[in-house]
PDB file of C-alpha atoms in Angstrom:
ATOM      1  CA  MET A  17      76.248  26.749 109.866  1.00  0.00           C
ATOM      2  CA  PRO A  18      79.005  26.593 112.532  1.00  0.00           C
ATOM      3  CA  LYS A  19      80.220  29.980 113.723  1.00  0.00           C
ATOM      4  CA  THR A  20      83.565  31.256 112.463  1.00  0.00           C
ATOM      5  CA  LEU A  21      86.331  32.260 114.859  1.00  0.00           C
ATOM      6  CA  ALA A  22      85.551  35.887 113.987  1.00  0.00           C
ATOM      7  CA  GLU A  23      81.938  35.525 115.122  1.00  0.00           C
ATOM      8  CA  LYS A  24      82.957  33.744 118.336  1.00  0.00           C
ATOM      9  CA  ILE A  25      85.649  36.337 119.213  1.00  0.00           C
ATOM     10  CA  ILE A  26      83.340  39.288 118.513  1.00  0.00           C
ATOM     11  CA  GLU A  27      80.609  37.727 120.682  1.00  0.00           C
ATOM     12  CA  PHE A  28      83.144  37.117 123.469  1.00  0.00           C
ATOM     13  CA  ASN A  29      84.280  40.755 123.359  1.00  0.00           C
ATOM     14  CA  ILE A  30      80.742  42.175 123.258  1.00  0.00           C
ATOM     15  CA  ASP A  31      79.734  40.069 126.272  1.00  0.00           C
ATOM     16  CA  LEU A  32      82.827  41.018 128.319  1.00  0.00           C
ATOM     17  CA  LYS A  33      81.995  42.424 131.737  1.00  0.00           C
ATOM     18  CA  TYR A  34      83.845  42.340 135.014  1.00  0.00           C
ATOM     19  CA  ASN A  35      81.435  42.495 137.934  1.00  0.00           C
ATOM     20  CA  GLY A  36      83.836  41.235 140.622  1.00  0.00           C
ATOM     21  CA  LYS A  37      85.517  43.181 143.386  1.00  0.00           C
ATOM     22  CA  LEU A  38      88.750  45.142 143.035  1.00  0.00           C
ATOM     23  CA  PRO A  39      91.226  46.416 145.629  1.00  0.00           C
ATOM     24  CA  LYS A  40      90.989  50.109 146.522  1.00  0.00           C
ATOM     25  CA  GLY A  41      92.481  52.325 143.827  1.00  0.00           C
ATOM     26  CA  PHE A  42      92.168  49.783 140.982  1.00  0.00           C
ATOM     27  CA  TYR A  43      89.638  50.134 138.163  1.00  0.00           C
ATOM     28  CA  VAL A  44      88.687  48.119 135.073  1.00  0.00           C
ATOM     29  CA  VAL A  45      88.340  49.866 131.707  1.00  0.00           C
ATOM     30  CA  ASN A  46      86.045  48.213 129.165  1.00  0.00           C
ATOM     31  CA  PRO A  47      86.776  49.708 125.724  1.00  0.00           C
ATOM     32  CA  PHE A  48      83.825  47.880 124.172  1.00  0.00           C
ATOM     33  CA  MET A  49      81.441  49.838 126.387  1.00  0.00           C
ATOM     34  CA  ASP A  50      83.324  53.139 126.389  1.00  0.00           C
ATOM     35  CA  ASN A  51      83.642  53.805 122.650  1.00  0.00           C
ATOM     36  CA  PRO A  52      81.197  52.651 119.920  1.00  0.00           C
ATOM     37  CA  GLU A  53      83.986  52.870 117.300  1.00  0.00           C
ATOM     38  CA  THR A  54      86.039  50.306 119.256  1.00  0.00           C
ATOM     39  CA  LEU A  55      83.320  47.718 118.614  1.00  0.00           C
ATOM     40  CA  LYS A  56      83.272  48.681 114.935  1.00  0.00           C
ATOM     41  CA  VAL A  57      87.033  48.439 114.281  1.00  0.00           C
ATOM     42  CA  MET A  58      87.431  45.326 116.464  1.00  0.00           C
ATOM     43  CA  SER A  59      84.666  43.571 114.485  1.00  0.00           C
ATOM     44  CA  GLU A  60      86.238  44.673 111.209  1.00  0.00           C
ATOM     45  CA  PHE A  61      89.630  43.302 112.299  1.00  0.00           C
ATOM     46  CA  TYR A  62      88.337  39.842 113.252  1.00  0.00           C
ATOM     47  CA  HIS A  63      86.113  39.525 110.182  1.00  0.00           C
ATOM     48  CA  LYS A  64      89.160  40.383 108.070  1.00  0.00           C
ATOM     49  CA  PHE A  65      91.649  37.958 109.654  1.00  0.00           C
ATOM     50  CA  TYR A  66      89.639  35.260 111.477  1.00  0.00           C
ATOM     51  CA  ASN A  67      86.766  34.557 109.112  1.00  0.00           C
ATOM     52  CA  ASP A  68      87.328  30.771 109.204  1.00  0.00           C
ATOM     53  CA  SER A  69      87.183  27.862 111.642  1.00  0.00           C
ATOM     54  CA  ASN A  70      90.875  26.910 111.762  1.00  0.00           C
ATOM     55  CA  LYS A  71      92.589  26.445 115.126  1.00  0.00           C
ATOM     56  CA  ARG A  72      95.148  29.069 116.166  1.00  0.00           C
ATOM     57  CA  LYS A  73      98.194  29.039 118.414  1.00  0.00           C
ATOM     58  CA  PHE A  74      97.546  31.116 121.535  1.00  0.00           C
ATOM     59  CA  LEU A  75      99.890  34.020 122.345  1.00  0.00           C
ATOM     60  CA  VAL A  76      98.991  35.188 125.846  1.00  0.00           C
ATOM     61  CA  GLY A  77      99.561  38.704 127.150  1.00  0.00           C
ATOM     62  CA  ILE A  78      98.851  40.125 130.619  1.00  0.00           C
ATOM     63  CA  ASN A  79      95.895  42.479 130.208  1.00  0.00           C
ATOM     64  CA  PRO A  80      95.250  45.168 127.582  1.00  0.00           C
ATOM     65  CA  GLY A  81      97.137  48.461 127.769  1.00  0.00           C
ATOM     66  CA  ARG A  82      95.226  51.760 127.710  1.00  0.00           C
ATOM     67  CA  HIS A  83      96.810  52.785 124.397  1.00  0.00           C
ATOM     68  CA  GLY A  84      96.602  49.425 122.599  1.00  0.00           C
ATOM     69  CA  ALA A  85      93.673  47.042 122.967  1.00  0.00           C
ATOM     70  CA  GLY A  86      92.256  49.407 125.603  1.00  0.00           C
ATOM     71  CA  VAL A  87      91.398  51.662 122.647  1.00  0.00           C
ATOM     72  CA  THR A  88      91.278  49.485 119.510  1.00  0.00           C
ATOM     73  CA  GLY A  89      89.903  46.287 121.077  1.00  0.00           C
ATOM     74  CA  VAL A  90      92.677  44.381 119.281  1.00  0.00           C
ATOM     75  CA  PRO A  91      95.517  43.010 121.475  1.00  0.00           C
ATOM     76  CA  PHE A  92      98.943  44.683 121.054  1.00  0.00           C
ATOM     77  CA  THR A  93      97.509  46.908 118.331  1.00  0.00           C
ATOM     78  CA  ASP A  94      97.512  50.686 118.666  1.00  0.00           C
ATOM     79  CA  THR A  95      95.590  52.885 116.228  1.00  0.00           C
ATOM     80  CA  LYS A  96      98.779  53.594 114.224  1.00  0.00           C
ATOM     81  CA  ARG A  97      99.389  49.945 113.369  1.00  0.00           C
ATOM     82  CA  LEU A  98      95.685  49.132 113.088  1.00  0.00           C
ATOM     83  CA  GLU A  99      95.679  51.509 110.126  1.00  0.00           C
ATOM     84  CA  SER A 100      99.188  51.114 108.649  1.00  0.00           C
ATOM     85  CA  GLU A 101      99.468  47.311 108.973  1.00  0.00           C
ATOM     86  CA  CYS A 102      95.875  46.051 109.148  1.00  0.00           C
ATOM     87  CA  GLY A 103      94.243  48.625 106.858  1.00  0.00           C
ATOM     88  CA  ILE A 104      91.595  49.675 109.409  1.00  0.00           C
ATOM     89  CA  LYS A 105      91.295  53.370 110.306  1.00  0.00           C
ATOM     90  CA  MET A 106      90.034  54.576 113.673  1.00  0.00           C
ATOM     91  CA  ASN A 107      88.769  58.166 113.640  1.00  0.00           C
ATOM     92  CA  SER A 108      87.912  58.768 117.290  1.00  0.00           C
ATOM     93  CA  ALA A 109      91.372  58.058 118.739  1.00  0.00           C
ATOM     94  CA  TYR A 110      95.073  58.159 117.875  1.00  0.00           C
ATOM     95  CA  THR A 111      97.409  56.041 119.996  1.00  0.00           C
ATOM     96  CA  HIS A 112     100.969  54.776 120.074  1.00  0.00           C
ATOM     97  CA  GLU A 113     101.881  51.772 122.224  1.00  0.00           C
ATOM     98  CA  VAL A 114     105.459  50.575 122.734  1.00  0.00           C
ATOM     99  CA  SER A 115     104.534  46.863 122.729  1.00  0.00           C
ATOM    100  CA  SER A 116     102.630  47.257 119.460  1.00  0.00           C
ATOM    101  CA  VAL A 117     105.827  48.419 117.710  1.00  0.00           C
ATOM    102  CA  PHE A 118     107.658  45.181 118.541  1.00  0.00           C
ATOM    103  CA  ILE A 119     104.696  42.906 117.764  1.00  0.00           C
ATOM    104  CA  TYR A 120     104.191  44.368 114.296  1.00  0.00           C
ATOM    105  CA  ASP A 121     107.914  44.393 113.483  1.00  0.00           C
ATOM    106  CA  MET A 122     107.857  40.682 114.371  1.00  0.00           C
ATOM    107  CA  ILE A 123     104.685  40.096 112.326  1.00  0.00           C
ATOM    108  CA  LYS A 124     106.351  41.641 109.248  1.00  0.00           C
ATOM    109  CA  GLU A 125     109.190  39.126 109.473  1.00  0.00           C
ATOM    110  CA  PHE A 126     106.761  36.300 110.239  1.00  0.00           C
ATOM    111  CA  GLY A 127     105.233  36.853 106.800  1.00  0.00           C
ATOM    112  CA  GLY A 128     102.806  39.718 107.290  1.00  0.00           C
ATOM    113  CA  VAL A 129      99.490  40.209 109.022  1.00  0.00           C
ATOM    114  CA  GLU A 130      97.472  37.730 106.957  1.00  0.00           C
ATOM    115  CA  GLU A 131     100.040  34.967 107.448  1.00  0.00           C
ATOM    116  CA  PHE A 132     100.463  35.688 111.160  1.00  0.00           C
ATOM    117  CA  TYR A 133      96.823  36.001 112.111  1.00  0.00           C
ATOM    118  CA  SER A 134      95.927  32.892 110.107  1.00  0.00           C
ATOM    119  CA  GLN A 135      98.071  30.959 112.594  1.00  0.00           C
ATOM    120  CA  VAL A 136      98.071  32.936 115.861  1.00  0.00           C
ATOM    121  CA  TYR A 137      95.411  34.334 118.202  1.00  0.00           C
ATOM    122  CA  ILE A 138      96.445  36.903 120.824  1.00  0.00           C
ATOM    123  CA  ASN A 139      94.563  37.659 124.015  1.00  0.00           C
ATOM    124  CA  SER A 140      95.010  37.764 127.792  1.00  0.00           C
ATOM    125  CA  PRO A 141      93.793  35.954 130.897  1.00  0.00           C
ATOM    126  CA  PHE A 142      92.291  39.275 131.994  1.00  0.00           C
ATOM    127  CA  PRO A 143      90.943  40.631 128.681  1.00  0.00           C
ATOM    128  CA  LEU A 144      90.041  44.137 129.882  1.00  0.00           C
ATOM    129  CA  ALA A 145      92.342  47.045 130.735  1.00  0.00           C
ATOM    130  CA  ILE A 146      93.214  47.655 134.386  1.00  0.00           C
ATOM    131  CA  VAL A 147      94.274  51.048 135.718  1.00  0.00           C
ATOM    132  CA  ARG A 148      95.264  52.268 139.160  1.00  0.00           C
ATOM    133  CA  ASP A 149      95.116  55.663 140.800  1.00  0.00           C
ATOM    134  CA  ASP A 150      98.640  56.856 141.633  1.00  0.00           C
ATOM    135  CA  GLY A 151      97.305  58.932 144.536  1.00  0.00           C
ATOM    136  CA  ASN A 152      97.562  62.212 142.607  1.00  0.00           C
ATOM    137  CA  GLY A 153      94.532  61.642 140.443  1.00  0.00           C
ATOM    138  CA  ASN A 154      96.508  60.106 137.560  1.00  0.00           C
ATOM    139  CA  MET A 155      95.415  56.748 136.132  1.00  0.00           C
ATOM    140  CA  LEU A 156      98.308  54.428 135.269  1.00  0.00           C
ATOM    141  CA  ASN A 157      98.367  51.087 133.474  1.00  0.00           C
ATOM    142  CA  ALA A 158      98.254  48.177 135.910  1.00  0.00           C
ATOM    143  CA  ASN A 159      98.825  44.431 135.561  1.00  0.00           C
ATOM    144  CA  TYR A 160      96.492  41.852 137.092  1.00  0.00           C
ATOM    145  CA  TYR A 161      99.393  40.555 139.235  1.00  0.00           C
ATOM    146  CA  ASP A 162     100.546  43.953 140.593  1.00  0.00           C
ATOM    147  CA  ASP A 163      98.737  43.368 143.878  1.00  0.00           C
ATOM    148  CA  PRO A 164      98.193  39.946 145.519  1.00  0.00           C
ATOM    149  CA  LEU A 165      94.609  40.892 146.369  1.00  0.00           C
ATOM    150  CA  LEU A 166      93.949  41.952 142.761  1.00  0.00           C
ATOM    151  CA  PHE A 167      95.073  38.526 141.527  1.00  0.00           C
ATOM    152  CA  GLU A 168      92.982  36.784 144.161  1.00  0.00           C
ATOM    153  CA  MET A 169      89.875  38.806 143.299  1.00  0.00           C
ATOM    154  CA  THR A 170      90.211  38.278 139.536  1.00  0.00           C
ATOM    155  CA  GLU A 171      91.405  34.646 139.539  1.00  0.00           C
ATOM    156  CA  ASP A 172      88.027  32.972 138.884  1.00  0.00           C
ATOM    157  CA  PHE A 173      87.185  35.512 136.172  1.00  0.00           C
ATOM    158  CA  MET A 174      90.530  34.795 134.453  1.00  0.00           C
ATOM    159  CA  ILE A 175      89.996  31.028 134.521  1.00  0.00           C
ATOM    160  CA  GLU A 176      86.549  31.534 132.989  1.00  0.00           C
ATOM    161  CA  SER A 177      88.034  33.844 130.328  1.00  0.00           C
ATOM    162  CA  LEU A 178      90.736  31.300 129.429  1.00  0.00           C
ATOM    163  CA  LYS A 179      88.056  28.597 129.108  1.00  0.00           C
ATOM    164  CA  ASN A 180      86.159  30.907 126.758  1.00  0.00           C
ATOM    165  CA  HIS A 181      89.313  31.426 124.656  1.00  0.00           C
ATOM    166  CA  ILE A 182      89.627  27.634 124.391  1.00  0.00           C
ATOM    167  CA  GLY A 183      85.993  27.490 123.251  1.00  0.00           C
ATOM    168  CA  ILE A 184      86.756  30.007 120.499  1.00  0.00           C
ATOM    169  CA  GLY A 185      89.163  27.519 118.926  1.00  0.00           C
ATOM    170  CA  ILE A 186      92.753  27.611 120.110  1.00  0.00           C
ATOM    171  CA  ASP A 187      95.333  24.852 120.196  1.00  0.00           C
ATOM    172  CA  THR A 188      95.716  23.872 123.863  1.00  0.00           C
ATOM    173  CA  SER A 189      98.682  21.506 123.331  1.00  0.00           C
ATOM    174  CA  GLU A 190     101.119  24.429 123.763  1.00  0.00           C
ATOM    175  CA  ILE A 191     100.543  28.095 124.526  1.00  0.00           C
ATOM    176  CA  PHE A 192     103.023  30.969 124.417  1.00  0.00           C
ATOM    177  CA  ILE A 193     103.109  33.335 127.382  1.00  0.00           C
ATOM    178  CA  LEU A 194     104.495  36.861 127.133  1.00  0.00           C
ATOM    179  CA  GLY A 195     106.541  37.715 130.222  1.00  0.00           C
ATOM    180  CA  LYS A 196     108.125  35.484 132.867  1.00  0.00           C
ATOM    181  CA  LYS A 197     106.103  36.924 135.741  1.00  0.00           C
ATOM    182  CA  ASN A 198     102.905  36.518 133.717  1.00  0.00           C
ATOM    183  CA  ALA A 199     103.871  32.882 133.040  1.00  0.00           C
ATOM    184  CA  GLY A 200     104.270  32.202 136.760  1.00  0.00           C
ATOM    185  CA  PHE A 201     100.732  33.328 137.462  1.00  0.00           C
ATOM    186  CA  ILE A 202      99.251  31.554 134.443  1.00  0.00           C
ATOM    187  CA  ASN A 203     100.971  28.381 135.649  1.00  0.00           C
ATOM    188  CA  LYS A 204      99.032  28.803 138.910  1.00  0.00           C
ATOM    189  CA  LEU A 205      95.777  29.149 136.975  1.00  0.00           C
ATOM    190  CA  ASN A 206      96.665  26.173 134.798  1.00  0.00           C
ATOM    191  CA  LYS A 207      97.421  23.931 137.790  1.00  0.00           C
ATOM    192  CA  LYS A 208      94.056  24.821 139.249  1.00  0.00           C
ATOM    193  CA  ALA A 209      91.957  24.466 136.079  1.00  0.00           C
ATOM    194  CA  LYS A 210      94.094  22.102 133.902  1.00  0.00           C
ATOM    195  CA  LEU A 211      93.614  24.067 130.689  1.00  0.00           C
ATOM    196  CA  PHE A 212      96.851  23.688 128.690  1.00  0.00           C
ATOM    197  CA  ASP A 213      99.292  20.818 128.107  1.00  0.00           C
ATOM    198  CA  LYS A 214     102.457  22.899 127.777  1.00  0.00           C
ATOM    199  CA  ILE A 215     103.420  26.484 128.559  1.00  0.00           C
ATOM    200  CA  SER A 216     106.305  28.146 126.715  1.00  0.00           C
ATOM    201  CA  VAL A 217     107.576  31.577 127.749  1.00  0.00           C
ATOM    202  CA  LEU A 218     108.678  34.520 125.598  1.00  0.00           C
ATOM    203  CA  GLU A 219     109.967  37.874 126.794  1.00  0.00           C
ATOM    204  CA  HIS A 220     107.296  40.572 126.909  1.00  0.00           C
ATOM    205  CA  PRO A 221     107.372  43.092 124.012  1.00  0.00           C
ATOM    206  CA  ARG A 222     107.471  46.084 126.375  1.00  0.00           C
ATOM    207  CA  TYR A 223     110.515  44.632 128.189  1.00  0.00           C
ATOM    208  CA  ILE A 224     112.268  44.038 124.852  1.00  0.00           C
ATOM    209  CA  GLN A 225     111.535  47.550 123.540  1.00  0.00           C
ATOM    210  CA  GLN A 226     112.553  49.274 126.785  1.00  0.00           C
ATOM    211  CA  TYR A 227     115.535  47.238 127.947  1.00  0.00           C
ATOM    212  CA  LYS A 228     116.719  45.012 125.096  1.00  0.00           C
ATOM    213  CA  SER A 229     116.224  47.139 122.004  1.00  0.00           C
ATOM    214  CA  LYS A 230     119.808  46.469 120.808  1.00  0.00           C
ATOM    215  CA  ASP A 231     118.964  42.753 120.750  1.00  0.00           C
ATOM    216  CA  LYS A 232     115.558  43.227 119.125  1.00  0.00           C
ATOM    217  CA  GLN A 233     116.364  40.998 116.133  1.00  0.00           C
ATOM    218  CA  PHE A 234     117.314  38.146 118.465  1.00  0.00           C
ATOM    219  CA  TYR A 235     113.889  38.334 120.117  1.00  0.00           C
ATOM    220  CA  ILE A 236     112.044  38.631 116.800  1.00  0.00           C
ATOM    221  CA  ASP A 237     113.829  35.460 115.624  1.00  0.00           C
ATOM    222  CA  LYS A 238     112.995  33.751 118.920  1.00  0.00           C
ATOM    223  CA  TYR A 239     109.280  34.579 118.627  1.00  0.00           C
ATOM    224  CA  ILE A 240     109.154  33.310 115.070  1.00  0.00           C
ATOM    225  CA  SER A 241     111.008  30.079 115.850  1.00  0.00           C
ATOM    226  CA  PHE A 242     108.677  29.376 118.809  1.00  0.00           C
ATOM    227  CA  LEU A 243     105.485  30.166 116.906  1.00  0.00           C
ATOM    228  CA  LYS A 244     106.405  28.434 113.646  1.00  0.00           C
ATOM    229  CA  HIS A 245     107.701  25.148 115.036  1.00  0.00           C
ATOM    230  CA  LYS A 246     105.332  22.218 114.704  1.00  0.00           C
TER     231      LYS A 246
END
């Protein structure tokens, strides 16, 4: 029997390890190793929404945030929305992530979680959380492109990760990148590895929530029109 998308995604997540170098002050957080319940709820999520072999459109983030996929193992999904929208409770953590609010408001208008996840797969070129030390002992969220050396050190790992996402079963004819800066770097990866035919760019949910909240409906409509067009 061929493996379902759920089985392939769960295997990918369980096998995730970053053994490469990092610039001083940067660290990788692997939620699948840090919390046994993350593996449990992540597996439950993918069995619930990806238990088939149908191709999905690929919505591409940057790297997981500490309060979203860095805890739940599900991209752009904090524990609040994992429970309220996806029906999966996490007992060992309680998180709120700004980006998750926008994504799930958009999913509601798309047609709900079952409709959305039957058509769209979300992940990132760097699929583990990255944090940096602010110099005072505080760990802050970091993006893979925040430091030129960080991008250089993680580039091969990201290309390999994107190839693995393709192997899971995504539509490579057009992918949808969250964030203009993110798109610039993914274009570099794509030129090098020739992975995707077309790259379309959407504003990042965090940017929308923080700076464009008055125009939120415009961006929700934009996401839906991009993701639903044939």
